[in-house]
mmCIF file of C-alpha atoms in Angstrom:
data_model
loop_
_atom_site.group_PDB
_atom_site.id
_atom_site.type_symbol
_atom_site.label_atom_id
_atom_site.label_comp_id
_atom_site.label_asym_id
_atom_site.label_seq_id
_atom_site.Cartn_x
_atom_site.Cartn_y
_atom_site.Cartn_z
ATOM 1 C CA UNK A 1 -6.712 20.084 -10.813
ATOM 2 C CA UNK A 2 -5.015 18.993 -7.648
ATOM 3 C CA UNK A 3 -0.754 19.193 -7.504
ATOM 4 C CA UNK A 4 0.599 17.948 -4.335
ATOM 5 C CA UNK A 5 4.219 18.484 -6.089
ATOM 6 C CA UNK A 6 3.617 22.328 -6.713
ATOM 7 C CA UNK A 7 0.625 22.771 -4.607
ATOM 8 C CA UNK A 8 -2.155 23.737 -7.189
ATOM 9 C CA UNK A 9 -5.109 23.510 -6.033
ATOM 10 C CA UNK A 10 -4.757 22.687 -2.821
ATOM 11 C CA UNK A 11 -6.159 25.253 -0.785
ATOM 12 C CA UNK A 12 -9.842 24.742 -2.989
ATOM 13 C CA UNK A 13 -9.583 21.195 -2.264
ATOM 14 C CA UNK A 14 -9.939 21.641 1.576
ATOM 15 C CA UNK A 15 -12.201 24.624 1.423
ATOM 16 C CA UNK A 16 -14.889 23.488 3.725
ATOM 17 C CA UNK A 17 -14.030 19.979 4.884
ATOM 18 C CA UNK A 18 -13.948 18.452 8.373
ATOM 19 C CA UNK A 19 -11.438 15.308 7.391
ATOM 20 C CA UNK A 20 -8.743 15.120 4.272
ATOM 21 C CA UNK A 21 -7.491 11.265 3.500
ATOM 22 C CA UNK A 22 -4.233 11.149 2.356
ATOM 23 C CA UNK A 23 -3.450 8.949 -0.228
ATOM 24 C CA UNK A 24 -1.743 10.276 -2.600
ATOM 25 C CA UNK A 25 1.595 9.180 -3.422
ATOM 26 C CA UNK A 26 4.494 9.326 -6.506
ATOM 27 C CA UNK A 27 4.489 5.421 -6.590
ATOM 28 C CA UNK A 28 5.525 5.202 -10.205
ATOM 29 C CA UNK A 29 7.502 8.232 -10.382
ATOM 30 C CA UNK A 30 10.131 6.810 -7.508
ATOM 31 C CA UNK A 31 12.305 10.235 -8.330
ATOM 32 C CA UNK A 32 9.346 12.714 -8.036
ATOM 33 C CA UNK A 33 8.872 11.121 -4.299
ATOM 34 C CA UNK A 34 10.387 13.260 -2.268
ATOM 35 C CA UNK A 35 8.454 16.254 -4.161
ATOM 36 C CA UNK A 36 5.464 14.437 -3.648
ATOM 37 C CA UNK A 37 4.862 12.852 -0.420
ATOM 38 C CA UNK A 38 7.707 14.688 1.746
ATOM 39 C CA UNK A 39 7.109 18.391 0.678
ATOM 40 C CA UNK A 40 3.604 17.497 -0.744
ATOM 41 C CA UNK A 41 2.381 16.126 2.127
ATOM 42 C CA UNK A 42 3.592 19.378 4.356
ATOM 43 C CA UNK A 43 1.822 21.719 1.510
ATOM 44 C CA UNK A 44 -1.319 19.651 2.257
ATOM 45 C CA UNK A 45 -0.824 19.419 5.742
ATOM 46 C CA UNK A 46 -0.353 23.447 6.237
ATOM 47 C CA UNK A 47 -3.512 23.801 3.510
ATOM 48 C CA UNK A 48 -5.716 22.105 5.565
ATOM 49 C CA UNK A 49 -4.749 23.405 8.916
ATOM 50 C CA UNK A 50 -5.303 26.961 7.384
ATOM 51 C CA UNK A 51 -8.744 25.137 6.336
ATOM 52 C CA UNK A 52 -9.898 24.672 9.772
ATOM 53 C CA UNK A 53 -9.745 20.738 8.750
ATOM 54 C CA UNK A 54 -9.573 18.707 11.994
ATOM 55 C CA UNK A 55 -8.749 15.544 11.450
ATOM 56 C CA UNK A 56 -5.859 14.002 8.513
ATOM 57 C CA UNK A 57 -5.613 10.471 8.201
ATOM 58 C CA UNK A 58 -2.804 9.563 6.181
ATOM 59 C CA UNK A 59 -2.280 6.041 4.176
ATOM 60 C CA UNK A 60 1.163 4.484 4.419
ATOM 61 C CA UNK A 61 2.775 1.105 4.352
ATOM 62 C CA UNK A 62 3.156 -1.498 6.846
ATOM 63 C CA UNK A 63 7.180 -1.986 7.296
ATOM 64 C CA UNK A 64 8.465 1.443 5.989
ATOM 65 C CA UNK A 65 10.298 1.904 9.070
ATOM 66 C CA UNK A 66 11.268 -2.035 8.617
ATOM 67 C CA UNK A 67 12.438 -2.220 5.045
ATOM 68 C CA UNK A 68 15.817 0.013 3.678
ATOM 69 C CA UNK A 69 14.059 0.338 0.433
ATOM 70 C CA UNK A 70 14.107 4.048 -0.878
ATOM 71 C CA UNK A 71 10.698 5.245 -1.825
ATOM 72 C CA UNK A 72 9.234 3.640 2.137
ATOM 73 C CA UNK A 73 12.060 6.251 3.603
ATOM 74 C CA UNK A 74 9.891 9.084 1.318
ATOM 75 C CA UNK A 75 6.962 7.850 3.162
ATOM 76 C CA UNK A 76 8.120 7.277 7.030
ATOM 77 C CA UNK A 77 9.030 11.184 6.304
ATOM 78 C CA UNK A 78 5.500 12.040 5.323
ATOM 79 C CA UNK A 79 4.569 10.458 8.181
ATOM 80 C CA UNK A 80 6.812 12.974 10.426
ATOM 81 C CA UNK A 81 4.982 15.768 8.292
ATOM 82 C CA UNK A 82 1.635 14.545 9.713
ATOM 83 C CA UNK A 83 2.618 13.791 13.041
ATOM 84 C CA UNK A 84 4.337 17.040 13.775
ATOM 85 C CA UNK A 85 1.373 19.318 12.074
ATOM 86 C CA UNK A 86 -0.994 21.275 13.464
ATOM 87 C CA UNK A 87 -3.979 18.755 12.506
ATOM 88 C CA UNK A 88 -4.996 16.142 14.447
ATOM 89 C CA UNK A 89 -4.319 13.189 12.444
ATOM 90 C CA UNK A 90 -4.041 9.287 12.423
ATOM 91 C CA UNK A 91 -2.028 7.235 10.680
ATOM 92 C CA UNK A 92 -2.955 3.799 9.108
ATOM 93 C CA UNK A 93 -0.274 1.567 8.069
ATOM 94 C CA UNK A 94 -1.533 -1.092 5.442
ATOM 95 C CA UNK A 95 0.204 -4.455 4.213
ATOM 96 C CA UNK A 96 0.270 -4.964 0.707
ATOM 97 C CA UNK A 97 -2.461 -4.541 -2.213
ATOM 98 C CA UNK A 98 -3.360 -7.776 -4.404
ATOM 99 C CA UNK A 99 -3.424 -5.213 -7.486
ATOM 100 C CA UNK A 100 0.140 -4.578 -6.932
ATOM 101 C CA UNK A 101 1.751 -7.454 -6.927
ATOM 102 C CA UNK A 102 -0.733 -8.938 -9.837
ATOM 103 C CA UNK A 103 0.408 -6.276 -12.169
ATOM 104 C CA UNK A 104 4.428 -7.509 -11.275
ATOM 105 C CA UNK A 105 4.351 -10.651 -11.793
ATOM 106 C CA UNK A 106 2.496 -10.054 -15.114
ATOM 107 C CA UNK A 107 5.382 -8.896 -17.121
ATOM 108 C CA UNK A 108 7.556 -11.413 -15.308
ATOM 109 C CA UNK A 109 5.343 -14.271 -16.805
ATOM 110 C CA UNK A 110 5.401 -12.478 -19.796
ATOM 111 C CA UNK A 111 8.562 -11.019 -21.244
ATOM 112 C CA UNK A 112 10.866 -13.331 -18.936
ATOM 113 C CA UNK A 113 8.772 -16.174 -18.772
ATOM 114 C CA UNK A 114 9.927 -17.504 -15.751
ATOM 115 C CA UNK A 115 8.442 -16.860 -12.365
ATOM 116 C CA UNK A 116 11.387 -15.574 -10.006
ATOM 117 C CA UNK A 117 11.220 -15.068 -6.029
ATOM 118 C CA UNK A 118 13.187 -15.660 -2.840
ATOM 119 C CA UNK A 119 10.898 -18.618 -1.127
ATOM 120 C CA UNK A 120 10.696 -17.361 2.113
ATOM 121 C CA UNK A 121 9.725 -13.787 1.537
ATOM 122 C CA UNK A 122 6.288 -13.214 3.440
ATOM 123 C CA UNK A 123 3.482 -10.609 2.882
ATOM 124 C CA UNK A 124 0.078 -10.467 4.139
ATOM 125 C CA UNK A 125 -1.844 -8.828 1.035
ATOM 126 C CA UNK A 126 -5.117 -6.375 1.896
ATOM 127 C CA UNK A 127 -8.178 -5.907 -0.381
ATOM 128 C CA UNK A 128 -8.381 -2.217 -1.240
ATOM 129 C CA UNK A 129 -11.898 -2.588 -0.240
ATOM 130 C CA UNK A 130 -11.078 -3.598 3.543
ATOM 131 C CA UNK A 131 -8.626 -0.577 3.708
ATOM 132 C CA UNK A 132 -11.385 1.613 2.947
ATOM 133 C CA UNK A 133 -13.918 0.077 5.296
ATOM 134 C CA UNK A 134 -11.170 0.669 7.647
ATOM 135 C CA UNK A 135 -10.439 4.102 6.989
ATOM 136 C CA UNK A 136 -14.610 4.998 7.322
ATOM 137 C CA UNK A 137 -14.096 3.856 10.782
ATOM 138 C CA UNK A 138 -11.244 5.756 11.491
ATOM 139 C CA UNK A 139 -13.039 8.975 10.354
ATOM 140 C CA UNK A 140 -16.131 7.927 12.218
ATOM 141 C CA UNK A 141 -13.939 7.319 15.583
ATOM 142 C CA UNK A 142 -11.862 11.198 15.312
ATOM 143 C CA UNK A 143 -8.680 11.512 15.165
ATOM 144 C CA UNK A 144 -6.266 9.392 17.738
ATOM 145 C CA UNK A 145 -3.158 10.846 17.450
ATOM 146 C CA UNK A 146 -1.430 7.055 16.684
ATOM 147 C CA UNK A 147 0.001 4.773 13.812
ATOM 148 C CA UNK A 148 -2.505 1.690 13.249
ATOM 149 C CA UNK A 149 -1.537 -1.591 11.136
ATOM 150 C CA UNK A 150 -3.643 -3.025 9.284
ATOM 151 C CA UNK A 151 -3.259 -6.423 7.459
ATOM 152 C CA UNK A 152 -4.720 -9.307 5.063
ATOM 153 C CA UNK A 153 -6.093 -12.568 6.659
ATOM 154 C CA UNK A 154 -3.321 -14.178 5.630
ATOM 155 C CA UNK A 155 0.523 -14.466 5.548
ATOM 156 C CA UNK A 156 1.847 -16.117 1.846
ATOM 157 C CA UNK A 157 5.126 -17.351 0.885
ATOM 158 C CA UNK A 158 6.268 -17.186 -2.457
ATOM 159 C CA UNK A 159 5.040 -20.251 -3.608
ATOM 160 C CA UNK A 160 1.647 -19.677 -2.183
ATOM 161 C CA UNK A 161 1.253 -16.686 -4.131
ATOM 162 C CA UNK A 162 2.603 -17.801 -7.399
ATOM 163 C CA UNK A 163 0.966 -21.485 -7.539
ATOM 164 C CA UNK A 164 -2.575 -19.835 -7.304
ATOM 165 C CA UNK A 165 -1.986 -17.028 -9.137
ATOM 166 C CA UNK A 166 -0.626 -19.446 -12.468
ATOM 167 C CA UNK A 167 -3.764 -21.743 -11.933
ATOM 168 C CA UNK A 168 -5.974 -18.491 -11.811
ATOM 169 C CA UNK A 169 -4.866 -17.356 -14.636
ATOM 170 C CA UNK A 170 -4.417 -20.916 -16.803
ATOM 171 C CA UNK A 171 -1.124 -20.528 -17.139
ATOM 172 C CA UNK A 172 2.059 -22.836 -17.112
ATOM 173 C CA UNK A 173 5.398 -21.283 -16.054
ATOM 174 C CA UNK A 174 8.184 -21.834 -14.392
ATOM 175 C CA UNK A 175 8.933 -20.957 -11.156
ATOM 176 C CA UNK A 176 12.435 -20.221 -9.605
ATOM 177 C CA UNK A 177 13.141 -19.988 -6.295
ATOM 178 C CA UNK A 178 16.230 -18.341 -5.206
ATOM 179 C CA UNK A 179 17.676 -16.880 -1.483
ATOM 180 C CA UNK A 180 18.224 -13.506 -3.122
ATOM 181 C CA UNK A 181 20.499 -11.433 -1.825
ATOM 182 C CA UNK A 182 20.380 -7.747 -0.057
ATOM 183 C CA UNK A 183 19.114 -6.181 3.086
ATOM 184 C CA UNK A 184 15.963 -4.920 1.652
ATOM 185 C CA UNK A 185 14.904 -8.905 0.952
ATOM 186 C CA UNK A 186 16.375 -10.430 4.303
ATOM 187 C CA UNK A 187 13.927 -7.692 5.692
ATOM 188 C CA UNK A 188 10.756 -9.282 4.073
ATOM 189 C CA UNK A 189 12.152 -12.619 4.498
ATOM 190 C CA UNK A 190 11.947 -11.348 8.377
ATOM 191 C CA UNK A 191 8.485 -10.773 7.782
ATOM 192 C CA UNK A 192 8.545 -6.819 7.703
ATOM 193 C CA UNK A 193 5.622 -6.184 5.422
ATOM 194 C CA UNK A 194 3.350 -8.451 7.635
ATOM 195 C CA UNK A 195 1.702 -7.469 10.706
ATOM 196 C CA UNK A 196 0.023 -9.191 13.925
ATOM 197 C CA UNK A 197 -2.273 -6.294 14.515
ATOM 198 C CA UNK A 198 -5.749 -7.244 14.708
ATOM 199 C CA UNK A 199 -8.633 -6.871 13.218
ATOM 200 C CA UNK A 200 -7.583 -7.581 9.495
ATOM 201 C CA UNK A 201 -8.966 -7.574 6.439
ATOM 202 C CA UNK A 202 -11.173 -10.446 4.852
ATOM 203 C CA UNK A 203 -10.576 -10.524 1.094
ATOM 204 C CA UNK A 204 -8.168 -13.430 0.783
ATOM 205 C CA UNK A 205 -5.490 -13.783 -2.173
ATOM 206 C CA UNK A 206 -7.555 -16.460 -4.011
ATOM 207 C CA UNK A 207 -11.005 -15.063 -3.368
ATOM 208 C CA UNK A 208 -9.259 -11.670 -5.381
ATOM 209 C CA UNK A 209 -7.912 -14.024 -8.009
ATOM 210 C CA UNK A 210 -11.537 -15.956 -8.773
ATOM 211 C CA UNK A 211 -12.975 -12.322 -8.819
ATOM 212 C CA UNK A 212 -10.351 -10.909 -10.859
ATOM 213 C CA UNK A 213 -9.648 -14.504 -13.578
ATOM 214 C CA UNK A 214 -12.563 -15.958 -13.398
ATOM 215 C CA UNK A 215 -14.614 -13.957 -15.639
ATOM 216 C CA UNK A 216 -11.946 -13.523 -18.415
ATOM 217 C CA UNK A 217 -11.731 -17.168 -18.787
ATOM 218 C CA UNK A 218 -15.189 -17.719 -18.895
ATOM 219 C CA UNK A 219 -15.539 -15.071 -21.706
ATOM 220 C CA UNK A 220 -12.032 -16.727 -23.302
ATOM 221 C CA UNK A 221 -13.974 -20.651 -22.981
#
């Protein structure tokens, strides 16, 4: 058992390893963040230095230093944890999992049944699958000592995520579209959780929607 919050288990986890990937992260526990990936993320960090580990990469989030939202200023911290460590480390910044925002607009459909979004938030979503390829080569290459973005193939409005994502799924809902308010929203509206740095991923929205639908409404015809 591995406890980045109290540290259990730590130091066996590194015994004997050349590289530790970070992902680990308090992303449904919001309040347990700081315990987590601040102060968890310097108990790994000091565990794997005293490991003889030489080279961290750590996962975070394209647009935590962009977006005023409270869990990404958890996770620009962590980053300072890696940065100023001991162990050579690189830091990959991706955009948005599918998975994610699939599982919120779920319930929305759902229990509101209504489809709500500001129209011209953007967000570049990544296959899980790319970010890993990604990471192999960054553990292949050594460490680099820099922050790397990493993105989907694509940048999607609101309506290009929800149209898809109703016909995917068979569904007939409304959709709202409303300028919503705040500074966290006129940040993605800015485009903050996009990213022009090359290469990106190749896993597009509706290629992860025919994967992920597809079968179930076979099985369901």
């Amino acid at each position: 058992m591995l406890d980045l919050a109290t540290g259990e288990g730590l130091a066996e986890a590194v015994a004997g390893l050349d590289a530790v990937v970070h992902l680990a992260s308090a992303t449904r526990q919001y309040r347990k963040a700081a315990a987590v990936d601040v102060a968890g993320t310097r108990r790994l960090v000091t565990a794997a230095a005293q490991a003889g580990v030489r080279h961290v990469v750590y996962v975070s989030i394209v647009g935590i230093d962009r977006v005023p939202f409270g869990y990404y200023k958890h996770k620009l911290a962590a980053e300072q944890v890696v940065r100023s460590g001991p162990v050579p480390w690189t830091i990959l910044r991706a955009t948005q999992f599918p998975q994610l925002l699939d599982e919120r607009l779920l319930p929305m459909a759902s229990t509101l049944g209504v489809l709500l979004g500001d129209p011209e938030v953007k967000m570049q979503l990544v296959d899980p699958r790319d970010v890993a390829d990604r990471i192999a080569g960054m553990l292949a290459a050594g460490p680099s000592r820099a922050i790397e973005e990493y993105g989907g193939p694509e940048v999607l409005t609101f309506a290009e995520i929800v149209e898809p994502w109703l016909r995917a799924r068979g569904k007939r809902r409304p959709v709202l579209r409303l300028r919503l308010p705040g500074a966290t929203v006129r940040a993605m509206r800015a485009g903050a959780l996009t990213t022009d740095a090359v290469p990106t991923g190749t896993r597009t929205w509706r290629e992860y929607l025919a994967e992920r639908y597809e079968p179930m409404r076979r099985s369901q015809a």
